[in-house]
Structure formats: structure tokens, C-alpha cells
Coordinates of C-alpha atoms in Angstrom, one line a residue:
Chain A
M22 CA 6.7 -33.0 -13.4
S23 CA 10.6 -31.8 -13.0
E24 CA 11.8 -31.8 -9.8
H25 CA 11.6 -27.8 -10.3
A26 CA 8.8 -25.3 -11.3
Q27 CA 9.7 -23.3 -14.0
R28 CA 12.7 -20.7 -13.5
L29 CA 10.5 -18.0 -12.7
D30 CA 12.2 -15.7 -14.8
R31 CA 11.8 -17.8 -17.7
A32 CA 7.7 -18.4 -16.3
S33 CA 7.0 -14.5 -16.2
A34 CA 9.0 -13.6 -19.8
V35 CA 7.4 -10.9 -21.9
T36 CA 7.9 -11.0 -25.3
R37 CA 6.6 -8.7 -28.4
D38 CA 4.6 -10.6 -31.0
S39 CA 4.7 -9.8 -35.2
R40 CA 2.3 -6.9 -34.5
G41 CA 4.6 -5.5 -31.6
R42 CA 2.4 -6.0 -28.8
L43 CA 4.0 -7.3 -25.1
V44 CA 2.7 -10.8 -25.4
T45 CA 3.2 -13.3 -22.5
V46 CA 2.4 -16.8 -21.6
L47 CA 1.0 -17.4 -17.7
H48 CA 2.5 -20.3 -16.5
P49 CA 0.6 -23.1 -14.3
D50 CA 2.9 -23.8 -12.0
Y51 CA 2.1 -20.0 -10.3
T52 CA -1.2 -20.6 -9.2
V53 CA -3.4 -20.9 -7.0
F54 CA -6.6 -23.1 -8.0
G55 CA -5.8 -22.4 -11.4
V56 CA -5.9 -19.2 -11.4
P57 CA -2.3 -17.2 -11.8
N58 CA -0.9 -15.8 -8.6
G59 CA -0.6 -12.1 -7.3
G60 CA 2.8 -11.8 -7.0
Y61 CA 3.6 -13.7 -10.4
L62 CA 1.3 -11.4 -12.5
Q63 CA 3.6 -9.0 -11.3
C64 CA 6.6 -10.5 -12.0
V65 CA 4.7 -10.4 -15.8
I66 CA 4.0 -6.6 -15.7
F67 CA 7.7 -6.1 -13.8
Q68 CA 8.6 -7.8 -17.7
A69 CA 6.4 -5.7 -19.7
V70 CA 8.0 -2.4 -18.1
R71 CA 11.5 -3.6 -18.8
A72 CA 10.7 -4.6 -22.2
E73 CA 9.8 -1.1 -22.3
L74 CA 12.4 1.0 -20.8
G75 CA 15.0 -1.4 -21.2
E76 CA 16.2 -0.8 -17.8
G77 CA 15.4 0.0 -14.0
D78 CA 13.6 -1.4 -11.0
V79 CA 10.4 -0.9 -9.4
M80 CA 9.8 1.0 -6.3
A81 CA 6.6 0.8 -6.1
M82 CA 3.3 -1.6 -7.5
S83 CA -0.5 -1.3 -7.0
T84 CA -2.3 -3.9 -9.2
N85 CA -6.5 -4.3 -8.8
F86 CA -7.2 -7.7 -10.1
V87 CA -10.2 -6.5 -11.8
N88 CA -11.5 -10.2 -13.3
A89 CA -9.3 -14.1 -12.6
P90 CA -7.1 -14.6 -15.8
K91 CA -6.6 -18.5 -16.7
V92 CA -2.9 -19.9 -17.9
G93 CA -2.1 -19.1 -21.5
P94 CA -1.6 -16.6 -23.8
A95 CA -2.3 -13.0 -22.1
D96 CA -0.9 -9.4 -23.1
L97 CA -0.1 -6.4 -21.3
E98 CA -0.6 -2.8 -22.4
V99 CA 2.3 -0.5 -21.1
E100 CA 1.2 3.1 -20.8
V101 CA 4.1 5.2 -19.9
V102 CA 2.4 8.2 -17.9
R103 CA 5.5 10.1 -17.7
R104 CA 8.9 9.6 -17.9
G105 CA 11.4 10.9 -15.6
R106 CA 14.9 11.6 -15.1
R107 CA 14.9 9.8 -11.1
V108 CA 11.2 8.1 -11.5
T109 CA 9.2 7.0 -14.4
F110 CA 5.3 6.5 -14.1
L111 CA 3.5 4.2 -15.7
R112 CA 0.5 2.5 -16.5
V113 CA 0.2 -1.4 -16.9
R114 CA -3.1 -3.6 -18.1
L115 CA -2.9 -7.3 -18.8
S116 CA -5.7 -9.1 -20.2
V117 CA -6.2 -12.8 -21.4
E118 CA -8.7 -13.1 -24.7
G119 CA -9.3 -9.1 -25.0
R120 CA -10.5 -9.2 -20.9
V121 CA -8.7 -6.9 -18.4
A122 CA -7.2 -9.4 -16.1
T123 CA -5.2 -6.6 -14.0
D124 CA -4.9 -2.8 -13.7
S125 CA -1.6 -1.5 -12.4
L126 CA -0.3 1.4 -11.3
V127 CA 4.1 1.4 -11.7
T128 CA 6.7 3.8 -10.2
W129 CA 10.2 2.8 -11.7
G130 CA 13.1 4.1 -10.9
S131 CA 16.5 2.2 -9.2
L132 CA 16.7 0.4 -6.1
E133 CA 18.7 1.5 -3.1
E134 CA 21.5 0.0 -1.9
G135 CA 21.9 -0.4 1.6
P136 CA 22.2 -0.3 5.0
A137 CA 19.4 1.5 5.7
R138 CA 19.8 5.7 7.7
Y139 CA 16.7 3.7 9.9
Q140 CA 14.4 0.6 9.5
H141 CA 11.9 -0.2 12.2
S142 CA 10.9 -3.8 11.5
T143 CA 13.3 -6.6 12.6
S144 CA 13.3 -10.1 10.8
P145 CA 11.4 -12.9 12.7
E146 CA 13.5 -14.7 14.6
L147 CA 13.1 -18.4 13.8
A148 CA 15.4 -21.2 14.5
P149 CA 17.8 -22.1 11.2
P150 CA 16.7 -23.3 8.0
E151 CA 18.0 -26.8 8.3
V152 CA 16.0 -27.8 12.0
C153 CA 12.9 -26.1 10.8
V154 CA 10.0 -28.3 8.8
S155 CA 8.3 -27.8 6.2
A156 CA 5.0 -26.5 6.2
P157 CA 2.4 -28.6 4.8
R158 CA 1.1 -27.9 0.5
I159 CA -2.0 -27.0 0.3
E160 CA -3.1 -29.1 -2.7
G161 CA -4.1 -26.5 -6.3
M162 CA -1.5 -23.7 -4.7
T163 CA 1.3 -25.1 -7.6
L164 CA 3.2 -21.7 -6.6
H165 CA 4.4 -23.4 -3.3
G166 CA 6.2 -25.9 -6.2
A167 CA 8.7 -23.2 -6.9
L168 CA 9.3 -23.1 -3.3
D169 CA 11.2 -24.1 0.1
L170 CA 9.2 -22.8 2.7
R171 CA 10.2 -24.0 6.7
V172 CA 8.3 -22.6 9.1
D173 CA 10.1 -22.6 13.4
P174 CA 8.9 -26.0 14.7
L175 CA 8.3 -24.1 17.9
A176 CA 5.7 -21.9 16.0
G177 CA 3.5 -24.5 14.5
P178 CA 1.7 -26.1 13.8
W179 CA -0.8 -22.8 13.6
W180 CA -2.2 -25.0 9.6
E181 CA -3.8 -27.4 12.8
S182 CA -6.2 -25.7 15.0
P183 CA -7.5 -22.3 14.8
D184 CA -6.5 -19.4 17.4
P185 CA -8.8 -15.8 17.3
T186 CA -5.2 -14.0 18.2
R187 CA -2.9 -15.6 15.6
G188 CA -3.0 -13.4 12.5
Y189 CA 0.1 -13.7 11.4
H190 CA 2.7 -16.8 10.3
E191 CA 6.4 -16.3 10.2
T192 CA 8.8 -18.1 7.4
W193 CA 11.8 -19.2 6.0
M194 CA 11.5 -19.0 2.2
A195 CA 14.1 -20.1 -0.6
R196 CA 14.0 -20.4 -4.2
R197 CA 13.2 -24.3 -6.0
D198 CA 12.8 -22.7 -9.7
G199 CA 16.4 -23.7 -10.2
T200 CA 17.1 -20.3 -8.9
A201 CA 19.5 -19.8 -5.8
Q202 CA 19.5 -16.3 -5.4
W203 CA 16.6 -13.5 -4.6
D204 CA 16.4 -11.0 -6.6
A205 CA 14.7 -7.3 -7.2
L206 CA 11.9 -9.2 -9.6
S207 CA 11.4 -12.5 -7.8
L208 CA 10.8 -10.3 -4.6
L209 CA 7.5 -9.6 -6.5
F210 CA 6.2 -12.9 -6.5
A211 CA 7.7 -13.2 -2.9
A212 CA 5.6 -10.4 -1.5
D213 CA 2.3 -12.3 -2.7
C214 CA 3.5 -16.3 -2.5
L215 CA 2.7 -16.8 1.6
W216 CA -0.7 -18.7 3.0
P217 CA -2.9 -15.8 4.0
A218 CA -2.4 -14.8 7.5
T219 CA -6.0 -15.6 7.9
V220 CA -5.2 -19.1 7.9
P221 CA -4.0 -19.5 11.3
L222 CA -7.5 -17.5 12.6
G223 CA -9.4 -20.4 10.8
S224 CA -10.1 -18.9 7.3
S225 CA -11.9 -21.0 4.9
G226 CA -10.7 -21.5 1.1
W227 CA -8.9 -19.3 -1.0
V228 CA -8.5 -15.5 0.1
P229 CA -9.0 -13.9 -3.4
T230 CA -6.9 -10.4 -3.7
L231 CA -8.7 -7.0 -4.2
Q232 CA -5.7 -4.4 -4.4
L233 CA -1.7 -5.2 -4.0
T234 CA 0.9 -2.8 -3.4
T235 CA 4.0 -3.8 -3.4
Y236 CA 7.2 -1.6 -2.5
L237 CA 10.8 -3.0 -3.7
R238 CA 12.8 -1.3 -1.0
Q239 CA 16.6 -2.8 -1.2
R240 CA 18.4 -5.0 -3.7
P241 CA 18.6 -8.5 -1.7
R242 CA 21.2 -10.9 -1.0
G243 CA 21.0 -14.5 -0.2
A244 CA 19.3 -17.4 -0.8
W245 CA 17.0 -17.5 2.4
L246 CA 14.5 -14.9 3.0
R247 CA 12.6 -14.7 6.3
A248 CA 9.3 -13.5 5.7
R249 CA 6.5 -12.1 8.3
Q250 CA 2.9 -12.2 6.9
R251 CA 0.1 -10.7 9.1
C252 CA -3.8 -9.4 9.3
E253 CA -4.0 -5.8 9.8
V254 CA -7.7 -6.0 10.4
V255 CA -10.1 -8.2 10.1
V256 CA -13.8 -7.0 9.7
G257 CA -16.9 -7.7 7.6
E258 CA -15.6 -10.0 4.7
S259 CA -12.6 -8.2 3.8
V260 CA -9.1 -8.6 5.5
D261 CA -5.8 -6.4 4.8
E262 CA -2.4 -8.3 5.0
R263 CA 0.9 -7.3 5.2
C264 CA 4.0 -9.0 4.1
E265 CA 7.1 -7.5 4.8
L266 CA 10.6 -9.5 3.7
F267 CA 14.0 -9.4 5.0
D268 CA 17.3 -10.9 3.4
E269 CA 20.5 -12.4 5.3
R270 CA 21.7 -9.3 6.4
G271 CA 18.1 -8.5 7.7
Y272 CA 17.8 -5.3 5.9
L273 CA 13.7 -5.3 5.1
V274 CA 14.1 -5.7 1.2
A275 CA 10.1 -5.9 0.3
D276 CA 6.6 -5.0 1.6
S277 CA 3.9 -5.3 0.8
Q278 CA -0.1 -4.9 1.5
Q279 CA -3.2 -5.5 -0.1
I280 CA -7.1 -5.7 0.4
A281 CA -8.4 -9.2 0.3
L282 CA -12.0 -11.0 0.8
V283 CA -12.1 -13.5 3.1
R284 CA -14.6 -16.2 4.9
F285 CA -14.5 -18.5 8.4
D286 CA -15.9 -21.8 8.7
D287 CA -17.2 -20.2 11.5
E288 CA -19.0 -18.3 9.4
V289 CA -20.1 -21.3 7.1
V290 CA -21.5 -23.5 10.1
R291 CA -23.9 -20.6 11.1
E292 CA -25.4 -21.0 7.7
Chain B
M8 CA -8.6 34.4 7.1
S9 CA -12.1 33.0 8.2
E10 CA -11.7 31.5 11.6
H11 CA -11.9 28.0 9.5
A12 CA -10.4 26.4 6.4
Q13 CA -13.2 25.8 3.7
R14 CA -15.0 22.6 4.6
L15 CA -13.0 19.7 3.0
D16 CA -16.3 18.2 1.2
R17 CA -16.6 22.0 -0.2
A18 CA -13.0 22.3 -1.3
S19 CA -12.9 18.9 -2.3
A20 CA -16.3 19.2 -4.7
V21 CA -16.7 18.1 -8.2
T22 CA -19.1 19.1 -10.9
R23 CA -20.1 18.5 -14.3
D24 CA -19.2 21.3 -16.7
S25 CA -21.2 22.6 -19.7
R26 CA -20.1 19.8 -21.6
G27 CA -20.6 16.7 -19.1
R28 CA -16.7 17.0 -17.6
L29 CA -16.0 16.5 -14.2
V30 CA -14.1 20.0 -12.7
T31 CA -12.8 21.0 -9.6
V32 CA -10.8 23.8 -8.5
L33 CA -8.2 22.8 -5.7
H34 CA -8.3 25.1 -3.1
P35 CA -5.4 27.0 -1.4
D36 CA -6.8 26.0 2.2
Y37 CA -5.2 22.3 1.7
T38 CA -1.8 23.1 0.0
V39 CA 2.2 22.0 1.1
F40 CA 4.1 25.0 0.2
G41 CA 1.8 25.8 -2.6
V42 CA 1.6 22.2 -4.0
P43 CA -2.9 20.9 -3.3
N44 CA -1.9 17.6 -0.5
G45 CA -2.2 14.1 -1.7
G46 CA -4.4 12.9 0.6
Y47 CA -7.2 15.9 -0.6
L48 CA -6.1 15.6 -3.5
Q49 CA -7.2 11.6 -2.8
C50 CA -10.9 13.2 -2.1
V51 CA -11.3 15.4 -4.9
I52 CA -10.4 11.8 -6.6
F53 CA -13.1 10.2 -4.2
Q54 CA -16.0 12.6 -4.8
A55 CA -15.4 12.3 -9.1
V56 CA -16.1 8.5 -8.3
R57 CA -19.1 9.2 -6.2
A58 CA -20.1 11.5 -9.1
E59 CA -19.9 8.7 -11.9
L60 CA -21.2 6.0 -9.6
G61 CA -23.9 7.5 -7.0
E62 CA -23.0 5.7 -4.1
G63 CA -20.5 3.4 -2.5
D64 CA -17.2 4.0 -0.5
V65 CA -13.5 3.5 -1.3
M66 CA -11.8 0.8 0.4
A67 CA -7.9 1.1 -0.9
M68 CA -7.0 3.7 -3.4
S69 CA -3.3 3.8 -4.9
T70 CA -2.5 6.9 -6.2
N71 CA 1.2 8.2 -8.4
F72 CA 1.8 11.3 -8.4
V73 CA 2.9 12.3 -11.3
N74 CA 3.1 16.1 -11.9
A75 CA 2.5 18.6 -9.4
P76 CA -0.6 20.7 -9.3
K77 CA -1.6 24.2 -8.9
V78 CA -4.5 25.1 -7.0
G79 CA -7.1 25.7 -9.3
P80 CA -9.4 24.5 -11.7
A81 CA -8.9 20.8 -12.6
D82 CA -10.1 18.1 -14.7
L83 CA -10.9 14.3 -13.7
E84 CA -11.6 11.8 -15.9
V85 CA -13.2 8.3 -14.4
E86 CA -13.0 5.4 -15.9
V87 CA -14.9 2.7 -14.4
V88 CA -12.4 -0.7 -15.9
R89 CA -15.3 -2.7 -14.2
R90 CA -18.1 -2.4 -12.7
G91 CA -19.2 -5.4 -10.2
R92 CA -21.7 -6.4 -7.8
R93 CA -19.8 -6.0 -4.7
V94 CA -16.6 -4.2 -6.1
T95 CA -15.7 -1.7 -8.7
F96 CA -12.8 -1.3 -10.0
L97 CA -12.0 2.3 -11.6
R98 CA -9.0 4.4 -12.9
V99 CA -9.4 7.7 -12.0
R100 CA -6.7 10.8 -13.6
L101 CA -6.7 14.3 -12.8
S102 CA -5.0 17.0 -14.6
V103 CA -4.3 20.1 -14.3
E104 CA -4.0 22.6 -17.8
G105 CA -3.8 19.7 -19.9
R106 CA -1.4 17.8 -17.8
V107 CA -1.6 14.8 -15.9
A108 CA -0.9 15.9 -12.1
T109 CA -2.3 12.4 -10.3
D110 CA -3.1 8.6 -11.8
S111 CA -4.8 6.4 -9.2
L112 CA -6.9 3.0 -9.2
V113 CA -9.4 2.7 -6.6
T114 CA -11.4 -0.4 -5.5
W115 CA -14.7 1.0 -4.7
G116 CA -17.4 -1.1 -2.9
S117 CA -18.8 -0.9 0.8
L118 CA -17.6 0.5 3.8
E119 CA -17.2 -2.3 6.7
E120 CA -19.3 -1.9 10.1
G121 CA -17.2 -2.7 13.2
P122 CA -16.3 -4.6 15.6
A123 CA -13.3 -6.1 14.1
R124 CA -12.8 -9.9 14.1
Y125 CA -9.0 -9.6 14.6
Q126 CA -6.7 -5.8 15.0
H127 CA -3.5 -5.9 15.4
S128 CA -2.1 -2.7 15.6
T129 CA -3.6 -0.6 19.2
S130 CA -4.1 2.8 19.2
P131 CA -1.5 5.1 20.6
E132 CA -1.4 6.0 24.2
L133 CA -2.2 9.6 24.5
A134 CA -3.0 11.9 27.2
P135 CA -6.5 13.4 26.2
P136 CA -6.5 16.1 24.2
E137 CA -7.2 18.7 26.9
V138 CA -3.8 18.4 28.5
C139 CA -2.2 17.9 24.7
V140 CA -0.3 20.6 23.5
S141 CA -0.4 21.9 20.0
A142 CA 2.8 21.3 17.8
P143 CA 4.2 24.0 16.1
R144 CA 2.7 25.0 12.9
I145 CA 4.9 25.0 9.9
E146 CA 4.7 27.8 7.5
G147 CA 3.6 27.0 3.8
M148 CA 1.7 23.8 5.3
T149 CA -1.7 25.4 4.8
L150 CA -3.9 22.0 4.8
H151 CA -3.1 22.5 9.0
G152 CA -6.1 24.7 9.1
A153 CA -8.1 22.7 8.8
L154 CA -7.2 20.5 11.5
D155 CA -6.3 20.6 15.7
L156 CA -3.3 18.6 15.9
R157 CA -2.4 18.1 19.4
V158 CA 0.7 16.1 20.8
D159 CA 0.9 14.4 23.9
P160 CA 3.6 16.7 26.5
L161 CA 5.6 13.2 27.0
A162 CA 5.9 12.8 24.0
G163 CA 8.0 16.5 22.4
P164 CA 9.3 18.0 21.4
W165 CA 10.4 16.1 19.0
W166 CA 10.8 18.6 16.6
E167 CA 13.4 20.4 18.3
S168 CA 15.8 17.9 18.0
P169 CA 16.6 14.8 15.7
D170 CA 16.9 12.0 17.4
P171 CA 17.8 9.2 15.2
T172 CA 16.0 6.6 16.6
R173 CA 13.0 7.9 16.0
G174 CA 10.8 7.5 13.0
Y175 CA 7.8 7.7 14.0
H176 CA 5.2 9.9 15.7
E177 CA 1.6 10.2 17.3
T178 CA -1.1 12.7 17.2
W179 CA -4.2 14.1 18.4
M180 CA -6.5 15.1 15.4
A181 CA -9.5 16.6 15.2
R182 CA -11.5 18.7 12.2
R183 CA -11.3 22.7 12.0
D184 CA -13.2 22.9 8.8
G185 CA -16.6 23.3 10.4
T186 CA -17.0 20.0 10.9
A187 CA -17.3 17.8 13.7
Q188 CA -17.6 14.4 12.9
W189 CA -14.6 12.0 11.1
D190 CA -16.0 10.4 7.7
A191 CA -15.0 8.1 4.5
L192 CA -13.5 11.3 3.0
S193 CA -12.0 12.8 5.5
L194 CA -10.3 10.0 6.4
L195 CA -8.9 10.3 3.3
F196 CA -7.2 13.5 3.8
A197 CA -6.4 11.8 7.4
A198 CA -4.3 9.9 6.1
D199 CA -1.6 11.6 4.1
C200 CA -1.7 15.4 6.3
L201 CA 0.5 14.9 8.8
W202 CA 4.4 16.1 9.3
P203 CA 6.0 13.4 7.6
A204 CA 8.0 10.9 10.2
T205 CA 11.4 11.4 8.8
V206 CA 10.9 14.8 10.9
P207 CA 11.6 13.4 14.3
L208 CA 14.7 11.6 12.3
G209 CA 16.0 15.1 11.3
S210 CA 15.2 15.0 7.5
S211 CA 15.1 18.7 5.6
G212 CA 12.1 20.3 4.3
W213 CA 9.7 19.0 1.8
V214 CA 9.4 14.9 2.0
P215 CA 7.6 14.9 -2.1
T216 CA 5.3 11.4 -2.1
L217 CA 5.7 9.1 -5.2
Q218 CA 2.7 7.2 -4.4
L219 CA 0.2 6.3 -1.7
T220 CA -1.7 4.0 -1.3
T221 CA -4.8 3.9 1.1
Y222 CA -7.0 1.8 2.6
L223 CA -10.5 2.6 4.2
R224 CA -11.3 -0.2 6.7
Q225 CA -14.1 0.8 9.3
R226 CA -16.9 3.8 9.0
P227 CA -15.0 6.2 11.9
R228 CA -17.2 7.4 14.7
G229 CA -16.3 10.1 16.5
A230 CA -14.4 13.6 17.0
W231 CA -10.8 12.8 17.6
L232 CA -8.4 10.6 15.6
R233 CA -5.4 9.2 17.3
A234 CA -2.7 8.8 14.6
R235 CA 0.6 7.0 14.4
Q236 CA 2.5 8.1 11.6
R237 CA 6.0 6.0 11.1
C238 CA 9.4 5.5 8.3
E239 CA 9.5 1.5 8.2
V240 CA 12.5 2.0 6.0
V241 CA 14.6 5.4 4.9
V242 CA 17.1 3.9 2.6
G243 CA 19.5 6.5 0.1
E244 CA 17.0 9.0 -0.9
S245 CA 13.7 7.3 0.0
V246 CA 11.8 6.1 2.5
D247 CA 8.4 4.2 3.1
E248 CA 5.7 5.7 5.4
R249 CA 3.0 4.3 7.0
C250 CA -0.4 6.5 8.9
E251 CA -2.5 4.6 11.0
L252 CA -5.9 6.2 11.9
F253 CA -8.2 5.1 15.2
D254 CA -11.5 6.2 16.0
E255 CA -12.8 6.6 19.8
R256 CA -13.6 3.3 20.1
G257 CA -9.8 2.6 19.3
Y258 CA -11.5 0.8 15.9
L259 CA -8.2 0.8 13.2
V260 CA -10.5 2.8 10.7
A261 CA -7.8 3.7 8.1
D262 CA -4.2 2.9 6.8
S263 CA -2.0 3.9 4.2
Q264 CA 1.6 3.5 2.9
Q265 CA 3.5 5.7 0.7
I266 CA 6.5 6.1 -0.9
A267 CA 8.3 9.8 -0.9
L268 CA 11.5 11.1 -1.8
V269 CA 14.0 12.2 1.2
R270 CA 16.5 14.7 2.7
F271 CA 18.6 15.1 5.3
D272 CA 20.4 18.5 7.1
D273 CA 23.6 15.9 7.9
E274 CA 24.0 14.9 3.8
V275 CA 23.4 19.3 3.6
V276 CA 26.5 19.6 5.2
R277 CA 28.2 17.3 4.1
E278 CA 27.8 19.2 0.6

């Protein structure tokens, strides 16, 4: 294994095959238990739209995770529903071996340059990265090889003992894929790459995403992001999670929400 | 004009025409400046999926607002992308006169029954509805005829003087469409029916939605909802807004986010 993960822009690259179809190869460095990660798949979709439209940025992307894809060849179908002067609306489907893996709506325009007139949330207060601790690697989450994730020593170790009131965690994030700066593409990955916010609550195993919506809000600056991942409601077998990403200026640069399935260890014990 | 607005379930009803196509008639009681409201359109889409699948509920719905529709006949195209035992993934397009108005992804399953294992947000603290004041009706927003909206007297009148720090408002909501209780269908309307949260900041005129995602989280109970509508970031010409809806038990029952375009009076003055 190389020191760094495959560069995200290369691992998510989209090209045209001899018949003109958009194709990619889903990369093993961006998986969770063998399944390509949702944020990484949104990077691939971003690149497919770039290949089709030539320029612009994601303003919003919503994805239904229809069937879990596997690493290897995949193809993309981009439908431009309406091309506008300021905003273009698209639908993109990613398929593996002829089976739809993800179905996305894309709202395409241009990213704003800050500062914001108004911003509700403030970035997490964390000790500087150099005094923070690396959170443990979870086996099977290869995507964390592409990241340097650091947790405030005062906040941990939330991964050791469940706390029913702690439906969140906060993290420094830098890249370890041979690229120093965050950009619009990598924000899509960053917005869905952390441990589920149900882990501090004691959830078990994988928390598979059903639907993910990411908003890119501003062009990020710098090598470090501060992330806040939290649950909104955990009820029955579902959770809605949010992730907020702040750049080195404290600007909220991306914001995601998702619906996922979830199980808890105490439920397993009850069975 | 009758005392009540047309009942929401009837105003959003979907039937099949003689050729078996799903059709509706977009109703004038649910418009903003003549354009059918986004939350109302999501109710129509919900009914189209019910007509196709027979049972179940929206877990998540994401909509791109592709072209502003007008009131009158519209037709719907429902594509079942994958039918699952627990979750079904769909795409629904609503068209008026052959032109796509909205393009939606739907994540379909069953709504949970509370209480939640974990809930992050608590419901707004408002004086009881009987001592609250009605917020002013905005001309051209016919959708507010279907609602009884009441604001805490201590919170107002935010509609009179802009405050650059007040990117939110909180409201009691009851129905005035001849139906007493909130249900899953009407939550989709409730999640996108309030004044934009940019109004207290001093935004001008209409704030057209580009993309709206609503999560229904629990089956609501009671005649009153408490709503919190807020901006996340206002930057350049865009805003991302959130709406949280709590039922009479204080359960968070729905949660929406949207990207919209926005303008401010002070920008107009500068021109």
C-alpha cells in the first residue's frame, strides 16, 4: 500500500468510452466494508456533469442509494433536464453491470465567494490539529486512508463508551491523497466520509445511507476543515444525520443531510 | 371566496385519465405570486406515488424546481427505480403543458412511531396560540389562506424592521382547509409554506426555491405544529434555509432544507 490513497480527483475521474458513453472505475481506496462510499460516488457524479457541461459547480446534489455498487467499472448517464443561464438542472444515474447503483438530482451553477451576509452556525471549537489525537481507524473503512482525521483530546474517547446524549462528534480533516487543499470536488467527499454520528450513541456496525443531499455553499480555502457530524432524530430503524464543514476562515462551505438505517447494540442484545 | 381554502388532500389529488396517465389540477389556493407552492407540489407528488404503489409514506423527497408551473392541469410520470421490501426508490416528474416543472427523487418506506431514542433539536418556546398574534398576510401568497399562523407577541414584529442578525422566525401552525389534524401529506406542505427566513434579515420580494429536500420523520399528532424556519448561510445571491416542524408532543416530525435565490432591499438601493 502506498503512503497516500489514490488522489481523489483521479479515483473519481470520468472519461468517455469508444461509444461516447461516460464511464469510470470505482476505486478500492474509497470504500466502507467493500462498498464505494456515498460522498465518493457524489464526486464521480460531479465529474460526469463536468464532462457533460464543461464548467460550473454543484450547488446541490441529492442521491438515492438504490443498490450498493462494487468497485470496478461503472457507467454514468447524464440527463440535462433544463439548461439555464444561471442554473442547470440534471439527473445522473450511475450503474454497475447494468444495475442502477445511484440516482441523483443535480442543481448546477456557480459557487459563491465569501464572506457571507449571514451565517447561522459557528465552527467547532477544537484544540489545534497538532495537539489533537487521531481517532481510531475502523477496519474496512478504506476511505479513511485518504484523510487525516483529528479529534480534540478533551472530546474523546467517545468511541469507547456509548453515551445516549451524545449524538454528535467534531473533527479536524485534512487530505492524505497527495493533495493539500480542499476544493469543491473534495467537499462532496468530505460531507459524507466521517463515522456515523450514531457511533457515540452506541450504534452497531454499518449505517447504510438511503438518501444523501449535499449543498456546496462556498469555495473552501486551506488545508484543514472543521467538521461537525450530528444526528437530528434517531427513531425506530432510521436516523437523519447532518454534516457541516467549515474552512480555515470559519466559513460554512458545505452542508449535508442524509437518511440512513441504523441498529443499536442493545437491540441486538434484546433479541 | 369560501371561509376555508380547498382541502389540501383534494387540492393535491391525483387521478388517472382515460389513457391511464396520472393527472392533477394545480389549485389556485396554494400559490405564491401565482405560482403553485413547492411544498404543495410535493403533496401532489406524494399522491402520485400513492396512486402508483398503493401504500407507504415518504421518508425523503428531493425536488429540483425546473420551470415555474401555473395553476391548472398537470401530469405526472412516476418511475419506480427499485422496489424493495422495506424501501422503494422512485423518480417523479410533474409537467405542465408538456414542460417539466419539477423533477423529484422519492425515498419511500414507512413512517416511524415515536418516541425517538435521540432528538437533537427542541421545539420553539412560544406563548400559547390563544395569546399569540397572527402574522401579516402577504398579498399574493394564497397558500396562507389554508393556514392559521401565529407568532409569539414577544418575537414580533420582525416583519417591520430588518435585523441583520435575525435569520429565523418561529410560528404556530394550524390548518384552515377544513381538516383539523396534521398528517404525513400535510407535513410536506408545512415544511415549505412559511415566509422565507430571509424576510427578517430584510430580503426583498420572492425567494424562489431551486431545490428542496424534505424528510418526514414521524407521524404527527394534534392540531398545532410549532415551526422553526431559519437560514444557514446567505452568501451572494443564494440562501440555504431549514424548516423544523414539531408536533404537540414536542417530537420533530419533519425537517426540510432548500437552496433558494435571494435579493436584499439594500442591494436594490445600491443599484
